[in-house]
Every structure is written in structure tokens, then in C-alpha cells.
mmCIF file of C-alpha atoms in Angstrom:
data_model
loop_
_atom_site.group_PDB
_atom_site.id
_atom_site.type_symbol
_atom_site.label_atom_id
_atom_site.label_comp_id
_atom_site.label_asym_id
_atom_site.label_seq_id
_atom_site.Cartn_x
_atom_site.Cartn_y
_atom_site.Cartn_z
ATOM 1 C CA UNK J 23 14.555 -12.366 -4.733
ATOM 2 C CA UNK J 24 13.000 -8.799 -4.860
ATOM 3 C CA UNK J 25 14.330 -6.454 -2.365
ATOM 4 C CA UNK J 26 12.993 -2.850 -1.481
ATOM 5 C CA UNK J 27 15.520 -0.827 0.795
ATOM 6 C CA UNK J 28 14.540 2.663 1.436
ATOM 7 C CA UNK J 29 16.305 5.171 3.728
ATOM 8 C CA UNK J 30 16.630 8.904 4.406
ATOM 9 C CA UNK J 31 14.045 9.184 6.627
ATOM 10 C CA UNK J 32 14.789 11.378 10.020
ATOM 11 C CA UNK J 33 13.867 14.003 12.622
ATOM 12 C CA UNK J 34 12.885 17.142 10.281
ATOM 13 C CA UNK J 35 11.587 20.502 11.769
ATOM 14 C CA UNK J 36 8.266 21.656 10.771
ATOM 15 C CA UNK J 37 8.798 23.638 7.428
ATOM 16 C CA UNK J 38 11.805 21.558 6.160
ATOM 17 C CA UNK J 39 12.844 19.069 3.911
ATOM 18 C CA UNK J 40 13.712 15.210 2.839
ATOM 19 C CA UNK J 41 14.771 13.324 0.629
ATOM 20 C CA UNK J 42 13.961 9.177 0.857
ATOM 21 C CA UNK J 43 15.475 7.120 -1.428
ATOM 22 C CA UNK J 44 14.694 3.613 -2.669
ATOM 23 C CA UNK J 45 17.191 0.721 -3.244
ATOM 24 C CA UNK J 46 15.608 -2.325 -5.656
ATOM 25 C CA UNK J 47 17.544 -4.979 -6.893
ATOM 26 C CA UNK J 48 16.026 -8.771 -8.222
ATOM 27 C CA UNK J 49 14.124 -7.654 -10.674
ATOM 28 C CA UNK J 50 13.853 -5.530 -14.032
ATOM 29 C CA UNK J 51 13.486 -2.132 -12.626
ATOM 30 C CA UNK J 52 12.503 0.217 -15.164
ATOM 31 C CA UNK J 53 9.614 -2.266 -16.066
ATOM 32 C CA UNK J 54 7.628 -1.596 -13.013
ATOM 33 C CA UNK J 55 5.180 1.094 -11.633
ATOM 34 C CA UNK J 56 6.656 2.098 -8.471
ATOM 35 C CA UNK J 57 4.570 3.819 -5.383
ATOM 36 C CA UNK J 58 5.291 5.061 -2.012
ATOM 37 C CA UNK J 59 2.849 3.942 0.367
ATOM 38 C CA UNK J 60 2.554 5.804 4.222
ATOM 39 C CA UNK J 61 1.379 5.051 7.523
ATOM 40 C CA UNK J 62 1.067 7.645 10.281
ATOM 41 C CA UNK J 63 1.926 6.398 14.192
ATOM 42 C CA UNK J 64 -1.286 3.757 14.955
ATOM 43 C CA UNK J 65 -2.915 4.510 12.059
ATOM 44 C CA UNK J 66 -3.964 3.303 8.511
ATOM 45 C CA UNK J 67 -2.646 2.792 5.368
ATOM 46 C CA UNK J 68 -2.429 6.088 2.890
ATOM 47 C CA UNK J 69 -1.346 6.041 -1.189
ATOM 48 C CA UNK J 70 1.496 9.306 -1.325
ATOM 49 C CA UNK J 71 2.598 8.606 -4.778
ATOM 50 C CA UNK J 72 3.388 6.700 -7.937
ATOM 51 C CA UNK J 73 5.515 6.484 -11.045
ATOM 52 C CA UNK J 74 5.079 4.487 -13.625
ATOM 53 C CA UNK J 75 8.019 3.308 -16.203
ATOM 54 C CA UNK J 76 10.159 5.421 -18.146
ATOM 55 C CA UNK J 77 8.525 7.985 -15.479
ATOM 56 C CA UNK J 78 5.450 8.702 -18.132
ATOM 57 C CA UNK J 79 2.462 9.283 -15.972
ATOM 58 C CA UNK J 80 3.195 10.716 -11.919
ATOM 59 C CA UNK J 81 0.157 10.693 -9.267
ATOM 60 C CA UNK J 82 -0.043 12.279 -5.837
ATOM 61 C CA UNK J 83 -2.722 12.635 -3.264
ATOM 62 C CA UNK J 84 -4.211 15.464 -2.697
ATOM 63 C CA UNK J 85 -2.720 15.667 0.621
ATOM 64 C CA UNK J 86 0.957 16.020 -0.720
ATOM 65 C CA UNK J 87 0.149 17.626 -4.295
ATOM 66 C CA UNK J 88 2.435 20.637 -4.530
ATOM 67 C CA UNK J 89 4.884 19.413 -1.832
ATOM 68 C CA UNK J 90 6.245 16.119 -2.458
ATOM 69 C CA UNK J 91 7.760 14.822 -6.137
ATOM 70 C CA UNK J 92 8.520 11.258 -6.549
ATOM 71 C CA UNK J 93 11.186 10.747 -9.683
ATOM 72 C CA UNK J 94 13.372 7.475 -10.515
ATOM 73 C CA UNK J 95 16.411 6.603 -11.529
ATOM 74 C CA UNK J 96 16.509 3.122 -13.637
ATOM 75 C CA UNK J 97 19.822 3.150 -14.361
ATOM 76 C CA UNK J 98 20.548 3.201 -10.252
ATOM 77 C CA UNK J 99 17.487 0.909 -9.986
ATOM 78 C CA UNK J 100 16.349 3.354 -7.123
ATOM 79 C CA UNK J 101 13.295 5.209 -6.719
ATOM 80 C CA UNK J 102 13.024 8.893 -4.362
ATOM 81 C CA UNK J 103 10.522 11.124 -2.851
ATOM 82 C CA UNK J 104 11.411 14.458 -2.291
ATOM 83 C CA UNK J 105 9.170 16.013 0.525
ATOM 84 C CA UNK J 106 9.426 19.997 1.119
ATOM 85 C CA UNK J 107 7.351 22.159 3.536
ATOM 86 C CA UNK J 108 7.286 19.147 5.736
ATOM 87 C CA UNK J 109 4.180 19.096 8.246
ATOM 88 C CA UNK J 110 2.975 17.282 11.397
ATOM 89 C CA UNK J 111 0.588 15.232 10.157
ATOM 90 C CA UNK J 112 3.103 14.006 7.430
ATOM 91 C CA UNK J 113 4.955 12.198 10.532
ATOM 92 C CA UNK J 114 5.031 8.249 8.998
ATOM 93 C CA UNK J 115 6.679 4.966 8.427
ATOM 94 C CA UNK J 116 7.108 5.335 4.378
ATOM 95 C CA UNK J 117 7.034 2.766 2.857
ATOM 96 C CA UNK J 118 8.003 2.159 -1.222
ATOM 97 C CA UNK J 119 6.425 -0.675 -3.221
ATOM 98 C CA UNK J 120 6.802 -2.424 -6.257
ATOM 99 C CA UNK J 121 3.282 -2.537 -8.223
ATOM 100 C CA UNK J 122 1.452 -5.262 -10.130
ATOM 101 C CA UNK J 123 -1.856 -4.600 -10.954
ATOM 102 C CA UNK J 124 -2.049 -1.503 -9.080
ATOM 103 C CA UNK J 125 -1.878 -3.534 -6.020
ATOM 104 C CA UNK J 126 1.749 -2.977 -4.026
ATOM 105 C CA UNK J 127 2.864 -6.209 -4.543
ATOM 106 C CA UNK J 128 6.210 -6.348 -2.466
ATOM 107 C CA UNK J 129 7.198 -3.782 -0.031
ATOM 108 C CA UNK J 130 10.210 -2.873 1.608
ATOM 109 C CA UNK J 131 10.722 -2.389 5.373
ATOM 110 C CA UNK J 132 10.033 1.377 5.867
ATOM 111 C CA UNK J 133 11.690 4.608 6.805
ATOM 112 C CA UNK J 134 10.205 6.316 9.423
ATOM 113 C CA UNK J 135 10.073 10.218 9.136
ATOM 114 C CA UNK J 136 9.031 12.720 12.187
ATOM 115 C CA UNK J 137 7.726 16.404 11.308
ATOM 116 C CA UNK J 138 8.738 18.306 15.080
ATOM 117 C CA UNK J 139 9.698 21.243 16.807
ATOM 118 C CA UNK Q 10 -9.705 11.051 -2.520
ATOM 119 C CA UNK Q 11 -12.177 9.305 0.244
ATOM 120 C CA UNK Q 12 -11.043 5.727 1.684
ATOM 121 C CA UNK Q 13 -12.332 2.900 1.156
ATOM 122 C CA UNK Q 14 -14.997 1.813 4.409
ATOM 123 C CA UNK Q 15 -13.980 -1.293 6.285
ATOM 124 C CA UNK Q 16 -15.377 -2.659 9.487
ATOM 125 C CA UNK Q 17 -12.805 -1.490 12.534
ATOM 126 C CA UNK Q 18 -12.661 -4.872 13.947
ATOM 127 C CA UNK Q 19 -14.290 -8.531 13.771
ATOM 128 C CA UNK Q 20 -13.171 -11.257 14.978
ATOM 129 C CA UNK Q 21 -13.751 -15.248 15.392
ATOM 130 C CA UNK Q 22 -12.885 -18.614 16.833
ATOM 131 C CA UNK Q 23 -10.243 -20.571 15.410
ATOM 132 C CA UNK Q 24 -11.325 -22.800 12.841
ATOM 133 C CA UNK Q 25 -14.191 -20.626 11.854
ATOM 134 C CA UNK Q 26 -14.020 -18.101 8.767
ATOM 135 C CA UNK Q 27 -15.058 -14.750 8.669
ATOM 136 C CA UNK Q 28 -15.555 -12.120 5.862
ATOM 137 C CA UNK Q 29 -14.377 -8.353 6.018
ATOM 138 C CA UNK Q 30 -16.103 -6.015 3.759
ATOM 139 C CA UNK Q 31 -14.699 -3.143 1.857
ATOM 140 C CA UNK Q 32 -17.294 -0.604 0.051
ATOM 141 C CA UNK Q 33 -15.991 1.957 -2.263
ATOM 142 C CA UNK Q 34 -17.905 3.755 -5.219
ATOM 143 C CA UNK Q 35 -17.888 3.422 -8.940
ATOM 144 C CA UNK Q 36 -14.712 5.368 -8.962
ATOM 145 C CA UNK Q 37 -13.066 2.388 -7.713
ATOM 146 C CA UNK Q 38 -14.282 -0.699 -6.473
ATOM 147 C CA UNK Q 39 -17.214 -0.684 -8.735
ATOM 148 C CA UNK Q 40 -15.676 -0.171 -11.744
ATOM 149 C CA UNK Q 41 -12.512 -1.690 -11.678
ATOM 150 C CA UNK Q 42 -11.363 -5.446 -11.019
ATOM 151 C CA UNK Q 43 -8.285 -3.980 -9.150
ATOM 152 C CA UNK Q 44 -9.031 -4.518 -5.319
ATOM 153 C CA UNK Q 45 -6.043 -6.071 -3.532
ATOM 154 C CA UNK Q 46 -6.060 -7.073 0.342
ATOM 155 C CA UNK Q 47 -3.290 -6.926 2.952
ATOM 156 C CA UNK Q 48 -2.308 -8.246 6.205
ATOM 157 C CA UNK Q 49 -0.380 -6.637 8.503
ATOM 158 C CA UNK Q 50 1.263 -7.923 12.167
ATOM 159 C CA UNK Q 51 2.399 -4.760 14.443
ATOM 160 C CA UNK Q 52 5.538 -3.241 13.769
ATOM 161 C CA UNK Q 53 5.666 -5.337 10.230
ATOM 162 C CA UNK Q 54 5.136 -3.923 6.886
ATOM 163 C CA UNK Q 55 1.851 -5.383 5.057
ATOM 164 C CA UNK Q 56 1.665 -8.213 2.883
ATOM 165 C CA UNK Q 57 -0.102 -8.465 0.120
ATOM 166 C CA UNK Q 58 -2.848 -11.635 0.489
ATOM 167 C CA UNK Q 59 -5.275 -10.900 -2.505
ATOM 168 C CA UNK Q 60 -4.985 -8.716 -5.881
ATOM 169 C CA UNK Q 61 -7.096 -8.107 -8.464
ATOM 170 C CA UNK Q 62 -10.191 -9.175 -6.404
ATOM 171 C CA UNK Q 63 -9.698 -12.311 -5.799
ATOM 172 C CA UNK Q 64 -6.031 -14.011 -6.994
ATOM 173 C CA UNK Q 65 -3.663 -14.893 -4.605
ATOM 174 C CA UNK Q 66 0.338 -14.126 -4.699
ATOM 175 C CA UNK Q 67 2.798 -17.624 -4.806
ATOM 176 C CA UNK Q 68 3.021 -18.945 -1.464
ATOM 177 C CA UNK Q 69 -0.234 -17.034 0.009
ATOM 178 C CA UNK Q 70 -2.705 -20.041 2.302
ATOM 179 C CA UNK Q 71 -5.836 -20.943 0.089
ATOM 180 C CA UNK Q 72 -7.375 -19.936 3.354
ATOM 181 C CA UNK Q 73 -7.385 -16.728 2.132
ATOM 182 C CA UNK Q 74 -10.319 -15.792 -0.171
ATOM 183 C CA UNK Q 75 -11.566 -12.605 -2.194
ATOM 184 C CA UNK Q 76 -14.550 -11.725 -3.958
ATOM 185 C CA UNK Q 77 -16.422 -8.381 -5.437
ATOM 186 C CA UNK Q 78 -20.159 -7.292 -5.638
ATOM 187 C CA UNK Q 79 -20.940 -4.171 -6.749
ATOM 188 C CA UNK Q 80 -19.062 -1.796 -4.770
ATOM 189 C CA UNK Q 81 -18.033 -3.841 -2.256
ATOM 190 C CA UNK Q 82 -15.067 -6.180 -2.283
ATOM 191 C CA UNK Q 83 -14.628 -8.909 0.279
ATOM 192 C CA UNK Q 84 -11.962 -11.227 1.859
ATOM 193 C CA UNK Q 85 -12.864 -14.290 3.295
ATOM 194 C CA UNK Q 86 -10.451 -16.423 5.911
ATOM 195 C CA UNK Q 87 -11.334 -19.516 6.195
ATOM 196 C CA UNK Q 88 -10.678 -22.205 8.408
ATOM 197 C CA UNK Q 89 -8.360 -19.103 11.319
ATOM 198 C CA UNK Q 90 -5.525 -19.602 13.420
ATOM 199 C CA UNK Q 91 -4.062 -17.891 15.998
ATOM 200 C CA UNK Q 92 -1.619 -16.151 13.179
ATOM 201 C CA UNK Q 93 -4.287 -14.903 11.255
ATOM 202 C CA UNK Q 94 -4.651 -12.259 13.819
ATOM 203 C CA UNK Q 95 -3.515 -8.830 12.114
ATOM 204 C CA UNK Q 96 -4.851 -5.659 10.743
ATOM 205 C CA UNK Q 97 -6.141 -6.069 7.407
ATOM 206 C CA UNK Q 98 -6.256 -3.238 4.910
ATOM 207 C CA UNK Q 99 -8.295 -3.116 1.146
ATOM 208 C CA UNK Q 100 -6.884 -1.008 -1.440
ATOM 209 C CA UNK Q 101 -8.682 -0.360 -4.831
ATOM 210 C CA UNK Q 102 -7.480 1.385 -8.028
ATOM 211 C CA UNK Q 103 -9.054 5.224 -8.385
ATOM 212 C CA UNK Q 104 -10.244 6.785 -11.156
ATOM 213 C CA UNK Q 105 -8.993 10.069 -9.119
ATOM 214 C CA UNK Q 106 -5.644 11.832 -9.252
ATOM 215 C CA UNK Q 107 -4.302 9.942 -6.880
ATOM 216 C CA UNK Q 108 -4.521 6.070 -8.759
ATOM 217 C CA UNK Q 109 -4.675 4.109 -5.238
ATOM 218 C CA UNK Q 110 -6.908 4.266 -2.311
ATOM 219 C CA UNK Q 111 -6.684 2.029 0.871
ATOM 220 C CA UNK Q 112 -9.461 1.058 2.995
ATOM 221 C CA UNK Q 113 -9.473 1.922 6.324
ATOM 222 C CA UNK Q 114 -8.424 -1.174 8.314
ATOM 223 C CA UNK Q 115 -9.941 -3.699 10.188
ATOM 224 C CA UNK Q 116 -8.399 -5.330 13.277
ATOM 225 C CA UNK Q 117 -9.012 -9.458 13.201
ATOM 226 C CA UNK Q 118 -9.011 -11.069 16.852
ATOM 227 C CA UNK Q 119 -8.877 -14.914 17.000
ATOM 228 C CA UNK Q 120 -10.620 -15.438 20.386
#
């Protein structure tokens, strides 16, 4: 059974850092295109990032270009998104997704993350 | 990147079937047979219903139906239930920087 676990998320201050972390287990890892997948309080559905395997080709939107950097770790079958100069608007349940097709095929529950003063 | 344009809501009887459209450009839906659909109950994460335009994941109702025109990809419910009611979200491969691009939403009522 594929499971997606992430964590990290938190209360950050305007300016600062996090680090979220992905946990996937039932199925061959470092085969898969990974992405992280957001979605602000009442609101839609936004592509952050993706990785593909063996980490060859990175995206980002435009709206986290420059501040966020998604890496992976096969051999710890975990993927991570490391978001710096944390804003307001990047308050959202994250969630990280296995890909197939470039559709996010299974997700996992979500972290929630809140940019405030 | 701009997202995809979905209706906000629609919304039907059960045991009709209604269609949501999703129009993109020729950076995405146009040119590429990668639209997926998903639905999504409050406070749940999505699921994915539809990928690759119009294939359906193990275990997903043949209720649930997909389809592509141009620049506009559709998903067709057949047959609704009370259950069906959700927000449902497109999402098409980009030729941009960014590789994915969701659709806006539309919420589905079951009157």
C-alpha cells in the first residue's frame, strides 16, 4: 500500500524558515517523480514543486522560485521542501504527491504551515 | 503560470450527470494528453478520479468520465449521488517552468 507522511509544518514568523519532510514507503521510491502540491485556507489547488528521479530535472512556480528548494533522499525514501523568507500568502495545507503521468496520483494527508506575526 | 478556468459551481439532481469544463491553452491542455481530475470532500486531501484525459485509477466508479477538445478538458459524472458532492479540481501538464497547473475548482451540489 503506498503511503505519503509529511510533517514539519508549524507556526513560522514572517521572514523565517521550514523545513517539511516526506515519509514514502510501498513502493520503489527513487523511480517516481515526486511534487508538492499546496492549498491556501478555502482556497484552490496550487503546483509548488517537483523532482523527478535521481533528482535530474527540478521545477518551481514562479511564486516560490528563489525561495523554496525541493531535494530527495532515495536512500531514506523521503522527499523535503525547504521554504526560506516565508510569507503570508504562503500560509497552506502542503501537501506531497507521488506522480504518474504528471497527474499526483496518491497524496498524503498534509502539513499545514502558517506565515504570522 | 495562469490556472486552468473552471466553472465555480454546478450542480444537479441525483441520478442526473453533469459535465465540468476546464479550458487551458496550447501550453497545456491543448497540446498535451496529460489532464487529470480530482475530487475533494472538506477537510480531505484530493483524490485523483481521471488522468491522462480520460483513464480512470483502480477502484475509481465508471461514473466518472473524462474527455478533451481542443483546449478544453471535461469530466463527466454520470448517474450522481449524494457523495458525489465535493470540490473538483483539473490539473494539466505545462509547457512552463513550473510542469503542473491546476484549474481553479468547481464546487458540485447534489440538490
Amino acid at each position: 500500500e503506498v503511503q505519503l507522511v509529511e510533517s514539519g509544518g508549524g507556526l513560522v514568523k514572517p521572514g523565517g524558515s521550514l523545513r517539511l519532510s516526506c515519509a514514502a514507503s510501498g513502493f520503489t521510491f527513487s523511480s517516481y517523480m515526486m511534487n508538492w502540491v499546496r492549498q491556501a485556507p478555502g482556497k484552490g489547488l496550487e503546483w509548488v514543486s517537483s523532482i523527478t528521479s535521481y533528482s535530474s530535472y527540478i521545477y518551481y512556480a514562479d511564486s516560490v522560485k528563489g525561495r523554496f528548494t525541493i531535494s530527495r533522499d532515495d536512500a531514506k525514501n523521503s522527499l523535503f521542501l525547504q521554504m526560506n523568507s516565508l510569507r503570508a500568502e504562503d500560509t497552506a495545507v502542503y501537501y506531497c504527491a507521488r506522480d504518474h503521468a504528471y497527474s499526483n496520483y496518491y497524496w498524503g494527508q498534509g502539513t499545514l504551515v502558517t506565515v504570522s506575526s | 503560470q495562469s490556472a486552468l478556468t473552471q466553472p465555480a459551481s454546478v450542480s444537479g439532481s441525483p441520478g442526473q450527470s453533469i459535465t465540468i469544463s476546464c479550458t487551458g491553452t496550447s501550453s497545456d491542455v491543448g497540446d498535451y494528453n496529460y489532464v487529470s481530475w480530482y475530487q475533494q470532500h472538506p477537510g480531505k486531501a484530493p483524490k485523483l478520479i481521471i488522468y491522462e484525459v480520460s483513464n480512470r485509477p483502480s477502484g475509481v466508479s465508471n461514473r466518472f468520465s473524462g474527455s478533451k477538445s481542443g483546449n478544453t478538458a471535461s469530466l463527466t459524472i454520470s448517474g450522481l449521488q449524494a457523495e458525489d458532492e465535493a470540490d473538483y479540481y483539473c490539473s494539466s501538464y505545462t509547457s512552463s517552468s513550473t510542469l503542473g497547473v491546476f484549474g481553479g475548482g468547481t464546487k458540485l451540489t447534489v440538490l
